[in-house]
Every structure is written in C-alpha cells, then in structure tokens.
Coordinates of C-alpha atoms (C1' of nucleotides) in Angstrom, one line a residue:
Chain A
M1 CA -14.6 -20.0 31.1
P2 CA -12.7 -23.2 32.0
A3 CA -9.3 -22.4 33.2
D4 CA -7.6 -24.8 30.8
T5 CA -8.8 -23.0 27.7
E6 CA -7.2 -19.8 28.8
A7 CA -4.4 -19.1 26.4
T8 CA -1.1 -18.5 28.2
P9 CA 0.7 -15.6 26.6
P10 CA 3.7 -16.6 24.6
A11 CA 7.0 -15.9 26.4
P12 CA 8.4 -12.6 25.1
G13 CA 11.5 -12.9 23.1
D14 CA 14.8 -11.5 24.3
L15 CA 14.4 -8.2 22.5
E16 CA 10.9 -7.7 24.0
Q17 CA 12.0 -8.9 27.4
S18 CA 14.7 -6.3 27.6
R19 CA 12.2 -3.6 26.8
R20 CA 9.8 -4.9 29.4
D21 CA 12.5 -4.7 32.0
K22 CA 13.1 -1.1 31.1
L23 CA 9.3 -0.5 31.3
A24 CA 9.4 -1.7 34.9
R25 CA 12.4 0.5 35.7
I26 CA 10.6 3.5 34.3
E27 CA 7.6 2.7 36.5
A28 CA 10.0 2.4 39.4
L29 CA 11.1 6.0 38.7
G30 CA 7.5 7.0 39.5
L31 CA 6.8 7.7 35.8
D32 CA 3.8 6.4 33.7
P33 CA 5.5 4.7 30.7
W34 CA 2.3 5.1 28.7
G35 CA 2.1 8.8 29.2
Q36 CA -0.7 11.3 29.6
R37 CA -2.2 14.2 27.7
F38 CA 0.7 16.4 26.5
D39 CA -0.5 19.9 25.8
G40 CA 1.3 22.6 23.8
H41 CA 3.7 20.5 21.7
R42 CA 4.4 22.0 18.3
P43 CA 4.6 20.2 15.0
I44 CA 8.3 19.5 14.3
A45 CA 8.1 21.0 10.8
E46 CA 7.1 24.3 12.5
V47 CA 9.9 24.1 15.0
R48 CA 12.3 23.7 12.1
Q49 CA 11.2 27.0 10.8
L50 CA 11.5 29.0 14.0
D51 CA 14.2 31.7 14.4
A52 CA 16.9 30.1 16.3
P53 CA 20.4 31.2 17.4
P54 CA 23.3 30.0 15.1
P55 CA 25.9 27.4 16.1
G56 CA 28.0 28.5 19.0
A57 CA 25.6 31.2 20.3
S58 CA 25.8 31.9 24.0
E59 CA 22.2 32.8 24.6
P60 CA 19.6 30.0 24.5
G61 CA 17.0 29.9 21.6
P62 CA 13.2 30.0 22.0
P63 CA 11.6 27.4 24.3
V64 CA 9.6 24.7 22.6
R65 CA 7.8 21.5 23.4
V66 CA 7.8 18.7 20.8
A67 CA 6.6 15.1 20.8
G68 CA 7.6 12.2 18.6
R69 CA 9.0 8.8 18.1
I70 CA 12.7 8.0 18.6
M71 CA 14.1 7.1 15.2
L72 CA 17.9 7.3 15.9
R73 CA 19.9 7.3 19.1
R74 CA 23.5 8.2 19.6
D75 CA 24.7 7.7 23.1
M76 CA 27.9 9.6 23.9
G77 CA 28.1 8.9 27.6
R78 CA 26.9 12.0 29.4
V79 CA 25.2 13.4 26.3
H80 CA 22.7 11.6 24.1
F81 CA 21.6 12.7 20.6
L82 CA 18.2 11.5 19.5
Q83 CA 16.4 11.9 16.2
I84 CA 12.7 12.1 16.9
R85 CA 10.0 12.2 14.3
D86 CA 6.4 13.2 14.2
W87 CA 4.1 13.2 11.1
T88 CA 5.5 16.5 9.9
G89 CA 9.2 15.5 10.0
P90 CA 12.3 14.8 12.1
I91 CA 14.4 16.8 14.4
Q92 CA 17.5 16.2 16.5
V93 CA 17.3 16.3 20.3
M94 CA 20.3 16.7 22.6
I95 CA 20.0 15.4 26.1
G96 CA 22.8 16.4 28.5
K97 CA 23.1 14.8 31.9
K98 CA 23.4 18.2 33.6
Q99 CA 20.5 19.7 31.8
V100 CA 17.6 17.3 32.2
G101 CA 17.7 16.6 36.0
E102 CA 18.3 13.4 37.8
T103 CA 15.0 11.6 36.9
G104 CA 15.2 12.9 33.3
W105 CA 18.7 11.4 33.0
E106 CA 17.7 8.1 34.4
L107 CA 14.8 8.1 31.9
A108 CA 17.1 9.0 29.0
N109 CA 19.1 5.8 29.8
L110 CA 16.0 3.7 29.6
L111 CA 14.9 4.9 26.1
D112 CA 14.9 2.7 23.1
L113 CA 14.4 3.2 19.4
G114 CA 10.7 3.4 18.7
D115 CA 9.7 5.0 22.1
L116 CA 7.3 8.0 22.1
I117 CA 8.7 10.9 24.0
G118 CA 7.9 14.5 24.8
V119 CA 10.7 17.0 24.9
D120 CA 10.8 20.4 26.5
G121 CA 13.8 22.5 25.6
T122 CA 15.2 25.3 23.5
V123 CA 15.8 25.4 19.8
G124 CA 19.2 26.1 18.5
H125 CA 22.0 24.6 16.5
T126 CA 24.9 22.2 17.4
R127 CA 28.4 23.1 16.5
T128 CA 28.1 21.2 13.3
G129 CA 25.0 23.3 12.4
E130 CA 22.3 20.8 12.9
R131 CA 19.0 22.2 14.2
T132 CA 18.5 20.7 17.6
V133 CA 16.1 20.9 20.5
F134 CA 18.3 21.1 23.6
A135 CA 16.3 19.3 26.2
T136 CA 15.6 20.6 29.6
G137 CA 12.9 18.1 30.4
L138 CA 11.9 14.7 29.1
T139 CA 8.5 12.9 29.2
I140 CA 7.9 9.3 28.3
L141 CA 4.7 9.1 26.3
G142 CA 4.7 5.5 25.2
K143 CA 7.2 2.7 25.7
S144 CA 7.7 0.6 22.5
L145 CA 7.9 -3.1 23.5
L146 CA 8.9 -4.3 20.0
P147 CA 12.0 -3.3 18.1
P148 CA 11.4 -1.1 15.0
P149 CA 12.8 -2.2 11.6
E150 CA 16.4 -1.5 10.6
K151 CA 17.1 2.2 10.9
W152 CA 18.6 2.6 7.4
H153 CA 16.5 0.4 5.1
G154 CA 13.3 0.7 7.1
L155 CA 10.6 -1.9 6.4
S156 CA 11.0 -2.8 2.7
D157 CA 9.1 -6.1 2.5
I158 CA 6.0 -5.2 0.5
E159 CA 3.9 -7.7 2.4
L160 CA 4.9 -6.5 5.8
R161 CA 4.4 -2.9 4.8
S162 CA 0.8 -3.7 3.9
R163 CA 0.1 -6.0 6.9
Q164 CA 1.8 -3.8 9.4
R165 CA 0.9 -0.4 8.0
Y166 CA 1.4 1.2 11.4
V167 CA 5.1 0.2 11.2
D168 CA 5.3 1.2 7.5
L169 CA 3.9 4.7 8.3
F170 CA 6.3 5.5 11.1
T171 CA 9.4 4.1 9.5
N172 CA 9.0 5.0 5.8
P173 CA 8.4 8.8 5.4
E174 CA 7.4 8.4 1.7
S175 CA 4.6 6.1 2.8
M176 CA 3.3 8.7 5.3
E177 CA 3.7 11.3 2.6
A178 CA 1.6 9.3 0.1
F179 CA -1.3 8.8 2.6
L180 CA -1.3 12.4 3.7
G181 CA -1.3 13.3 0.0
R182 CA -4.3 11.1 -0.5
S183 CA -6.1 12.9 2.3
K184 CA -5.3 16.2 0.7
I185 CA -6.7 15.0 -2.6
L186 CA -10.0 13.9 -1.0
A187 CA -10.2 17.2 0.9
A188 CA -9.6 19.2 -2.2
F189 CA -12.4 17.3 -4.0
R190 CA -14.8 18.0 -1.2
R191 CA -13.8 21.7 -1.2
V192 CA -14.3 22.1 -5.0
L193 CA -17.6 20.4 -4.9
A194 CA -18.8 22.4 -1.9
E195 CA -17.8 25.7 -3.6
R196 CA -19.9 24.7 -6.6
G197 CA -23.0 24.0 -4.4
Y198 CA -22.9 20.2 -4.3
V199 CA -24.1 18.4 -1.3
E200 CA -22.5 15.2 0.0
V201 CA -24.8 12.2 0.7
E202 CA -24.5 8.6 1.7
G203 CA -26.3 5.9 -0.1
P204 CA -26.7 2.3 1.1
T205 CA -23.7 0.1 0.9
M206 CA -25.9 -3.0 1.4
Q207 CA -28.4 -3.4 -1.4
T208 CA -30.9 -6.0 -2.5
I209 CA -29.9 -5.2 -6.1
A210 CA -26.4 -4.2 -6.8
G211 CA -26.7 -2.1 -9.9
G212 CA -25.1 0.8 -11.8
A213 CA -22.2 -1.2 -13.3
A214 CA -21.4 -4.7 -14.5
A215 CA -19.4 -6.5 -11.9
R216 CA -19.7 -9.4 -9.6
P217 CA -20.9 -8.3 -6.2
F218 CA -20.0 -9.5 -2.7
V219 CA -23.0 -11.3 -1.1
T220 CA -24.0 -11.0 2.6
H221 CA -27.0 -11.8 4.7
H222 CA -29.2 -9.9 7.1
N223 CA -30.4 -12.3 9.8
A224 CA -33.4 -10.5 11.2
L225 CA -35.0 -9.9 7.8
D226 CA -33.6 -13.2 6.4
L227 CA -32.5 -11.2 3.4
K228 CA -29.8 -11.8 0.8
L229 CA -27.9 -8.5 0.4
Y230 CA -25.1 -7.3 -1.9
L231 CA -22.4 -4.8 -1.3
R232 CA -22.7 -2.0 -3.7
I233 CA -20.7 -2.0 -6.9
A234 CA -21.5 1.6 -7.9
L235 CA -23.1 4.7 -6.5
E236 CA -25.1 5.6 -9.6
L237 CA -28.6 4.4 -9.2
H238 CA -29.3 5.8 -5.7
L239 CA -27.7 9.2 -6.6
K240 CA -30.0 9.4 -9.6
R241 CA -33.0 8.7 -7.3
L242 CA -31.9 11.8 -5.4
L243 CA -32.0 13.9 -8.6
V244 CA -35.6 12.8 -9.0
G245 CA -36.2 13.8 -5.4
G246 CA -35.0 17.3 -6.2
M247 CA -31.4 17.3 -5.0
E248 CA -29.9 19.3 -7.9
K249 CA -26.2 18.9 -7.2
V250 CA -25.3 15.8 -5.3
Y251 CA -22.3 13.6 -4.8
E252 CA -21.0 10.7 -2.8
L253 CA -17.4 9.8 -2.1
G254 CA -17.3 6.3 -0.8
R255 CA -16.4 2.7 -1.0
V256 CA -17.6 0.3 -3.6
F257 CA -16.9 -3.4 -3.7
R258 CA -16.3 -5.7 -6.6
N259 CA -15.7 -9.4 -6.2
E260 CA -13.0 -9.7 -8.8
G261 CA -9.3 -10.1 -9.3
I262 CA -6.6 -8.3 -7.4
S263 CA -3.9 -6.5 -9.4
R264 CA -1.7 -3.4 -9.2
K265 CA -4.8 -1.5 -10.4
H266 CA -7.5 -3.4 -8.6
N267 CA -8.5 -3.8 -5.0
P268 CA -11.8 -5.5 -4.1
E269 CA -12.9 -2.4 -2.2
F270 CA -12.0 0.9 -3.6
T271 CA -13.1 4.5 -3.4
M272 CA -15.2 6.2 -6.0
L273 CA -16.5 9.7 -6.5
E274 CA -19.8 10.1 -8.3
A275 CA -21.3 13.5 -8.8
Y276 CA -24.6 14.5 -10.5
E277 CA -25.7 17.9 -11.7
A278 CA -29.3 18.5 -12.7
Y279 CA -29.7 20.3 -16.0
G280 CA -26.1 19.7 -16.9
D281 CA -24.6 17.4 -19.4
Y282 CA -21.3 15.6 -20.1
H283 CA -19.7 18.9 -21.1
S284 CA -20.4 20.4 -17.7
M285 CA -18.8 17.2 -16.3
M286 CA -15.7 17.7 -18.3
E287 CA -15.3 21.1 -16.9
L288 CA -15.9 19.8 -13.4
T289 CA -13.4 17.0 -13.9
E290 CA -10.7 19.5 -14.8
A291 CA -11.6 21.6 -11.8
L292 CA -11.5 18.7 -9.4
I293 CA -8.2 17.3 -10.5
L294 CA -6.5 20.7 -10.8
G295 CA -7.8 21.4 -7.3
A296 CA -6.2 18.3 -6.1
I297 CA -2.9 19.1 -7.8
D298 CA -2.9 22.6 -6.3
A299 CA -3.6 21.0 -2.9
L300 CA -0.5 18.8 -3.3
D301 CA 2.2 20.9 -4.9
G302 CA 0.7 22.9 -7.8
Q303 CA 2.9 21.1 -10.3
R304 CA 0.9 20.7 -13.5
V305 CA 3.6 18.9 -15.3
R306 CA 3.9 15.7 -13.4
S307 CA 5.9 12.5 -13.7
W308 CA 4.5 9.1 -13.4
D309 CA 6.5 5.9 -13.7
G310 CA 9.3 7.8 -15.4
N311 CA 7.0 9.5 -17.9
T312 CA 5.6 13.0 -18.0
V313 CA 2.1 14.3 -18.2
D314 CA 1.0 17.9 -18.6
F315 CA -2.3 18.7 -16.8
T316 CA -2.4 22.3 -18.0
P317 CA -6.1 22.9 -19.0
P318 CA -8.1 22.6 -21.2
W319 CA -7.4 19.0 -21.9
P320 CA -7.9 17.7 -25.4
R321 CA -11.3 16.4 -26.4
R322 CA -11.1 13.6 -29.0
T323 CA -14.0 11.6 -30.3
Y324 CA -14.0 7.8 -30.0
A325 CA -14.5 7.5 -33.7
S326 CA -11.5 9.7 -34.7
L327 CA -9.2 8.0 -32.2
F328 CA -10.3 4.6 -33.5
E329 CA -9.6 5.7 -37.1
E330 CA -6.2 7.2 -36.2
Y331 CA -4.8 4.2 -34.3
V332 CA -6.6 1.3 -35.9
G333 CA -6.4 2.7 -39.4
V334 CA -10.0 1.9 -40.4
G335 CA -13.3 3.6 -39.8
M336 CA -15.2 2.1 -36.9
H337 CA -18.3 1.7 -39.0
D338 CA -16.5 -0.3 -41.7
F339 CA -17.3 -3.5 -40.0
E340 CA -15.6 -5.7 -42.6
A341 CA -12.3 -3.9 -42.2
V342 CA -12.8 -3.8 -38.4
R343 CA -13.1 -7.6 -38.3
E344 CA -10.0 -8.0 -40.4
R345 CA -8.0 -5.8 -38.1
A346 CA -9.3 -7.7 -35.1
V347 CA -8.3 -11.0 -36.6
E348 CA -4.8 -9.6 -37.3
R349 CA -4.5 -8.8 -33.7
G350 CA -5.6 -12.2 -32.5
I351 CA -9.0 -11.0 -31.2
S352 CA -11.7 -13.6 -31.6
V353 CA -14.6 -12.4 -33.7
L354 CA -16.9 -15.4 -33.4
D355 CA -20.3 -14.7 -32.1
K356 CA -19.5 -11.1 -31.3
D357 CA -21.4 -8.0 -32.2
D358 CA -19.6 -5.6 -34.4
V359 CA -19.6 -3.0 -31.7
V360 CA -18.1 -5.4 -29.2
I361 CA -15.2 -6.0 -31.6
V362 CA -14.8 -2.3 -32.0
A363 CA -14.6 -1.9 -28.2
E364 CA -12.0 -4.6 -27.9
L365 CA -9.8 -3.1 -30.6
F366 CA -10.1 0.3 -29.0
E367 CA -9.0 -1.1 -25.7
Q368 CA -6.1 -3.0 -27.1
V369 CA -4.9 -0.6 -29.7
V370 CA -6.0 2.9 -28.8
E371 CA -6.0 3.1 -25.0
P372 CA -2.3 2.3 -24.4
N373 CA -1.5 5.4 -26.6
L374 CA -3.7 7.7 -24.5
I375 CA -1.0 9.3 -22.4
G376 CA -3.3 12.2 -21.9
P377 CA -4.9 13.8 -20.1
V378 CA -7.4 13.4 -22.9
F379 CA -11.2 13.2 -22.9
V380 CA -12.4 10.5 -25.2
V381 CA -16.0 11.6 -26.1
D382 CA -19.0 10.1 -27.9
Y383 CA -19.0 6.4 -27.4
P384 CA -20.9 3.8 -29.5
A385 CA -24.4 3.8 -27.9
P386 CA -24.7 0.0 -27.4
L387 CA -21.8 0.2 -24.9
C388 CA -23.7 2.7 -22.7
P389 CA -27.0 1.6 -21.3
L390 CA -27.2 4.4 -18.8
T391 CA -26.4 7.2 -21.2
K392 CA -28.5 9.7 -23.2
R393 CA -28.2 9.4 -26.9
K394 CA -26.9 12.4 -28.9
R395 CA -29.7 14.3 -30.4
G396 CA -30.2 13.2 -34.0
H397 CA -27.5 10.5 -33.6
P398 CA -29.1 7.5 -31.8
D399 CA -26.0 5.4 -32.4
V400 CA -23.8 7.8 -30.4
A401 CA -23.9 8.1 -26.6
E402 CA -23.0 11.3 -24.8
R403 CA -20.3 9.8 -22.7
F404 CA -16.7 10.6 -22.0
E405 CA -13.8 8.8 -20.4
L406 CA -10.7 10.6 -19.2
F407 CA -7.5 8.7 -19.9
V408 CA -4.1 9.3 -18.5
H409 CA -1.2 6.9 -19.2
G410 CA -3.7 4.5 -20.8
V411 CA -5.6 4.3 -17.5
E412 CA -9.3 5.2 -17.4
L413 CA -9.5 7.8 -14.6
A414 CA -13.0 9.1 -15.1
N415 CA -16.2 8.1 -16.8
A416 CA -19.1 10.5 -17.3
Y417 CA -22.4 10.7 -19.1
T418 CA -25.2 12.9 -20.1
E419 CA -27.5 10.8 -18.0
L420 CA -30.3 8.8 -19.7
N421 CA -33.6 10.0 -18.1
D422 CA -36.1 8.4 -20.5
P423 CA -37.6 5.6 -18.4
L424 CA -39.0 3.8 -21.4
L425 CA -35.7 3.7 -23.2
Q426 CA -33.9 2.9 -20.0
E427 CA -36.1 -0.2 -19.4
E428 CA -35.6 -1.3 -23.0
L429 CA -31.8 -1.0 -22.7
F430 CA -31.8 -2.9 -19.4
R431 CA -33.7 -5.7 -20.9
K432 CA -31.4 -5.8 -23.9
Q433 CA -28.4 -6.1 -21.5
L434 CA -30.0 -9.0 -19.8
Q435 CA -29.8 -11.3 -22.7
G436 CA -26.8 -13.7 -22.6
Q437 CA -25.4 -12.3 -19.4
R438 CA -24.2 -14.3 -16.4
A439 CA -26.8 -14.5 -13.7
E440 CA -24.4 -13.0 -11.2
D441 CA -23.7 -10.0 -13.3
S442 CA -25.7 -7.4 -11.5
M443 CA -27.1 -5.7 -14.6
A444 CA -28.9 -8.9 -15.1
V445 CA -31.3 -8.0 -12.3
L446 CA -33.8 -5.4 -13.3
D447 CA -34.1 -2.6 -10.7
E448 CA -37.8 -1.9 -10.9
D449 CA -37.7 0.8 -8.2
F450 CA -35.1 2.7 -10.2
L451 CA -37.3 2.6 -13.3
R452 CA -40.2 3.8 -11.1
A453 CA -38.1 6.7 -9.9
L454 CA -37.3 7.7 -13.5
K455 CA -41.0 7.6 -14.4
H456 CA -41.5 10.5 -11.9
A457 CA -39.2 12.4 -14.2
M458 CA -35.5 12.8 -13.6
P459 CA -34.1 16.1 -14.8
P460 CA -31.6 16.0 -17.6
A461 CA -28.3 15.8 -15.9
G462 CA -24.6 15.3 -16.2
G463 CA -23.0 12.6 -14.1
L464 CA -19.4 11.8 -13.3
G465 CA -17.5 8.9 -11.8
I466 CA -13.8 9.1 -10.7
G467 CA -11.8 6.2 -9.4
M468 CA -10.0 7.9 -6.5
D469 CA -7.4 5.3 -5.8
R470 CA -6.2 5.4 -9.4
L471 CA -6.2 9.2 -9.3
C472 CA -4.1 9.0 -6.1
M473 CA -1.7 6.6 -7.8
L474 CA -1.3 9.0 -10.7
L475 CA -0.9 12.3 -8.7
L476 CA 1.4 10.7 -6.1
D477 CA 3.5 8.8 -8.6
R478 CA 2.7 5.4 -7.0
H479 CA 2.5 2.4 -9.2
H480 CA 0.6 0.0 -7.1
I481 CA -2.9 0.5 -5.8
R482 CA -1.7 -1.0 -2.5
D483 CA 0.6 2.0 -2.1
V484 CA -2.4 4.3 -1.8
I485 CA -4.8 2.1 0.2
L486 CA -4.0 2.0 3.9
F487 CA -5.2 -1.5 4.5
P488 CA -5.5 -3.5 1.3
L489 CA -7.1 -6.9 1.3
L490 CA -4.7 -9.7 2.1
R491 CA -5.1 -13.3 3.1
P492 CA -4.8 -13.7 6.8
D493 CA -1.4 -14.6 8.0
H494 CA -0.5 -16.8 11.0
C495 CA 0.9 -14.2 13.2
Chain B
rG1 C1' -8.6 -19.7 -11.5
rC2 C1' -3.7 -20.5 -14.5
rC3 C1' 1.8 -19.7 -15.2
rU4 C1' 6.2 -18.3 -12.8
rC5 C1' 9.5 -16.7 -9.0
rC6 C1' 10.3 -15.9 -3.7
rC7 C1' 10.0 -17.1 1.9
rU8 C1' 17.2 -17.7 6.1
rA9 C1' 18.0 -13.9 13.3
rG10 C1' 13.4 -8.4 15.3
rC11 C1' 14.8 -5.7 10.4
rU12 C1' 18.0 -5.6 5.6
rC13 C1' 20.6 -9.3 3.3
rA14 C1' 24.8 -13.5 2.4
rA15 C1' 25.7 -18.9 2.3
rU16 C1' 30.3 -21.8 -4.2
rU17 C1' 28.6 -28.3 -7.1
rG18 C1' 24.1 -31.1 -1.8
rG19 C1' 29.3 -30.6 2.8
rC20 C1' 30.4 -26.8 10.0
rA21 C1' 24.0 -21.5 8.9
rG22 C1' 27.0 -15.9 8.3
rA23 C1' 27.2 -10.3 8.1
rG24 C1' 25.3 -5.3 9.0
rC25 C1' 21.7 -2.8 11.8
rA26 C1' 18.9 -3.6 16.3
rG27 C1' 19.9 -6.0 21.5
rC28 C1' 23.2 -6.8 26.0
rU29 C1' 28.1 -5.2 28.9
rG30 C1' 31.8 -1.3 29.0
rA31 C1' 34.2 3.8 27.2
rC32 C1' 33.1 8.8 25.5
rU33 C1' 29.1 16.2 26.9
rC34 C1' 28.6 18.3 19.8
rU35 C1' 27.1 13.3 17.4
rU36 C1' 24.9 12.8 12.1
rA37 C1' 23.2 5.4 9.7
rA38 C1' 28.2 8.3 15.7
rU39 C1' 32.6 5.5 16.9
rC40 C1' 35.6 1.7 19.7
rA41 C1' 36.1 -3.1 22.7
rG42 C1' 33.5 -7.5 24.1
rC43 C1' 28.9 -10.9 24.4
rG44 C1' 24.4 -13.2 23.2
rG45 C1' 20.7 -14.1 19.3
rG46 C1' 18.3 -19.6 14.2
rU47 C1' 12.8 -25.7 14.3
rU48 C1' 16.3 -21.6 7.2
rG49 C1' 7.5 -20.4 6.2
rA50 C1' 5.1 -25.8 7.7
rA51 C1' 4.9 -31.1 7.0
rG52 C1' 6.9 -35.2 4.6
rG53 C1' 10.5 -37.5 1.1
rU54 C1' 15.5 -38.6 -1.4
rU55 C1' 20.6 -38.7 0.6
rC56 C1' 26.2 -40.7 4.5
rG57 C1' 24.8 -35.5 4.6
rA58 C1' 19.4 -30.7 2.6
rG59 C1' 18.9 -23.4 3.4
rU60 C1' 20.1 -25.9 -1.4
rC61 C1' 16.9 -31.6 -4.7
rC62 C1' 11.5 -33.8 -4.8
rU63 C1' 6.1 -33.7 -3.0
rU64 C1' 2.1 -31.4 -0.4
rC65 C1' 0.4 -27.2 2.3
rG66 C1' 0.6 -21.8 3.9
rG67 C1' 1.9 -16.7 2.7
rG68 C1' 3.8 -13.2 -0.8
rG69 C1' 5.8 -10.9 -5.6
rG70 C1' 5.4 -10.7 -11.1
rG71 C1' 2.5 -12.0 -15.3
rC72 C1' -2.2 -13.9 -17.6
rA73 C1' -7.4 -14.4 -17.1
rC74 C1' -11.8 -12.0 -14.9
rC75 C1' -13.0 -6.7 -14.6
rA76 C1' -18.6 -1.7 -19.8

RNA sequence: GCCUCCCUAGCUCAAUUGGCAGAGCAGCUGACUCUUAAUCAGCGGGUUGAAGGUUCGAGUCCUUCGGGGGGCACCA
C-alpha cells in the first residue's frame, strides 16, 4: 500500500480526548482498561431479589459480584454513587474511598458514564432505602471512549436509534425489553412446534425461481455458475417438497425478502414462519395458530387481554371463525355473488371497476371495507377460489378455497390453507395466473420442479404462514416494524 | 416513485418580522462519605446536514443535493 493512501485517523474531539486520557491513566495504574473474563457475576435483577439487611443495619449483607454499564454517576467527594445496568435491570453501587483500596479509588475517579465495570461488594440498603451494592472491589471491564446520550431523555431520534441500535439498546430500556420480548416469542414458537413433533428445516434463500407468493424479488448473481439468482419471497414451495419427501410435520422460521416499499408495516427483509402438517387441513392450522400465539403470550406475561395502540384485544380462545362471504355481506351490505350490486358498491367507494374480474372487485371491497373492522382476533375462512392458486378447493364447492387469514386490528397476521396437492389443477392454476402479470412477478415463472414434486404425490396437508414481525409489533405494543427489527434497512449515512 | 414536513454543540431542545447562535444534560477545574436526573461555584464547547443564490445582513428566504419522519402508491 502506498503510504499516501493511508487514511489518517480523524483527531478525536474534546469529549473523546478526555476519555482517551483517562484510558491511559487506567493503563498507568497497571489495569487493563478493556477487561478480562469476569466469572461469577450475577444478573442484577437477581441481586435485587436477594435477602439483604435493611437500611441502617450494622452487619454487612451477602457478598455479590455484578457487572454492567455506568448509567448515572453522583460524585460526593470521598464517596461515589453509580447506577449500573445490565440487560436485566439497574442497581445502585456505592464506592467509598476507604472501602475499595487505593487502586480501586484511583480507578473510581477515572470512570465515566458508559464505562463497563465489574463490582464486588455486599448487598444492602442506603439510609434512604435504596438497594445498593456496597463496593469492596472495582474492575474496569471496558472503557467507553464516546459519551452516551443524555441521561434523562436517552436517544430519542428515531433514525439514530435504528442506525446505532447498540446505543439504543443500552440507553433505552423499553427497546431492550422489546427485543428480548421478540426473542421470547420466537423461542415459544419453536417450543410449541417441537412439542407437537414438528422439525425445523432450512430451505434455500437463494433460488433460481422465487415462488410461493406474488412479490418482486431481489436479484443477485453467482459468479462461478454465472447464474441469476433471486432471494426467496416465501418459504412455501420448498417446504411442500419436503412433505412429498415424507417429512410429515415441518417448519421453517426465517427471513424472506421482498423488493417493495418500506412502511411502518413493511421492511424489505422480514421473518416468516411457515409450518406444514401432512394429513391435516386448515382447521388443524387454526388450532395450531391459537396454540402458537397463546404460547407466545404466556412466554411474555400471560395477559390475554392486551392493548395495542390504545385499543384492547382479547386473545382468549377459541377465536371466532367467520366466513369471507358472511363478513362481506355484513359490512358491504350486498352478497358477494351479486356482481351487479358489488360493482355499484365499488363505484360508490371510488374503486375502479374497468377491466377487472368480479372477484378482484370483491377482494378490493373486502380489503377497503371489511378488513379495517376486523379488530379480532378473528379467523376469516373460505376465500373465493380464484384468489388462492395454492389452495385446495372445498369439496363440492369449487368456487371456495379452504383458506383462512387471521386478522387483528385490521392487520393480516396469519394466512393458511388446506394445501392444494393436485398437480394437474396446480399447473392449470399457475398458467392462469401467468396471464397479464408483470414479468418480474415471480408467480409468472412456472416452477416445473415443484410440479414434478407434486406428481410424486404430496399428502393432503394443512399449511400456515405467520408474519413474525407483525406479531411482535402486536404482542409488544409497538407501532412501527422498525421497533421490532434490530437492524432495519436504511440508506447509508455519511458517518 | 409522488406529496409534505424536518435536519442547530456528544445528547435533548430554544433562537420574535431576515438583525450579536442559546439552555439543560454530558465534559473540564474545585467543594462535599448516604446521593437518587445529587447539589453548589467557575470554565470550555458550533462550517446551524452539504453546496450555491438573494440580501447591508441568512439558523430563518430561494435552488440543487444528502439523510430522516409522516402520508400516498406498490405490496394475493
């Protein structure tokens, strides 16, 4: 490398320089400012539960070791009070000059907000009744060279919170709580599925045909094979191949990618659960859906009556099942098969009816008129068959597909079918979908291998998809998908 | 992609009609062994997102660009 291309590091600002000076002084004490393995520290939430002597007690409380980040610092001269926090919560630490030894006291005077420290001490209470670790030893575990956000307001700028999630997490406890909640929801899902005998698998995220949904895919390229590849937009078609292979209860919980707009309900990559049960149908999937979501609720706090965006939803099972047709009639006011009346209603609502199939108009009316009313949770069942190319038709009712969607607060949370396993009908439906579709719409590419798999006979099955990000929003009372995705897609900034 | 609003110190926010860029927290110096967003005294900190324009004078008005928020569109 030519020397003149080497970037000279920017001069640190005053705030950073002062911390670098302290870093050097900590090293001069013979301490490693970046710390080492620190065994035996206990979660702070646990320390808060320990039996400890009351304020003013003469005998010391039980010895403990904790580790965390300094969030508040009150320097009273020969005694310092710190509030440190780990991912379970905060606790106060009292550092007395006489109690921590000479080096410990010198270290205490070099600590800043944001530093990571380990504390050995005893648990007790101060005179004002605050639970406190009275330090007998201090260990520096990581010197923070940058100042943390303001101690009272934290980091509030929504952009900075997403870009610097590491800062958001350690300054805003509600953010940490949301992401730990998300983890609990995912773990609960896996536990419920495992208890029911499902196996977790991993399909390809890079595919030569991105099928299973209608969405614009991301495109990439494999150099060695000189192959155009798409990031998957759904999990469906590969999981069904596994049903053919004999995996009877199978699921994948993973990322899918859709090259479309970003909104409070949409991120280009999001997490989906898809589960398939051989010899089941959409009724078995409704029961599974209830079990999964109730399992997640129990893992969080067990509250079945939950608020979201100021409204209340009651998740006590069983959740109502309502047919698409009956909801349509109730809210639109006409029968969905009375196409003349349907068109009139559509025109009244400003929906264009030119060159549209009757069923497309029905679907648009349903979306606009019915869905906002579905506070739920409610299973909408039995969809118009033309909307459901991957779904088995109801026996004796070829115009009805055995499909349900679960709605809560007007948001589609889950989508499930009795899976279509007739390869001849499947091929016919695929070809019908092809007509008039944009070339980039993935359904417009026939997946011949999937049809070949079906020809080997796929068992009749129930299949379920759940948008995990939206479920997290709902159960954690967050109103932006960015609040439940750790690193949402953003344009690069110039930092 | 379209409409609209926003971007001021590390963070949270002010700045009247276009008229000297400010505060709190954080930082630095000092005091204090029971504080609770500790307190008290003093000190430093800015290319107002970037570039250009109008003007005697621009954080403020105009243009372009960058980033973001909200809405719409796209999204079985």
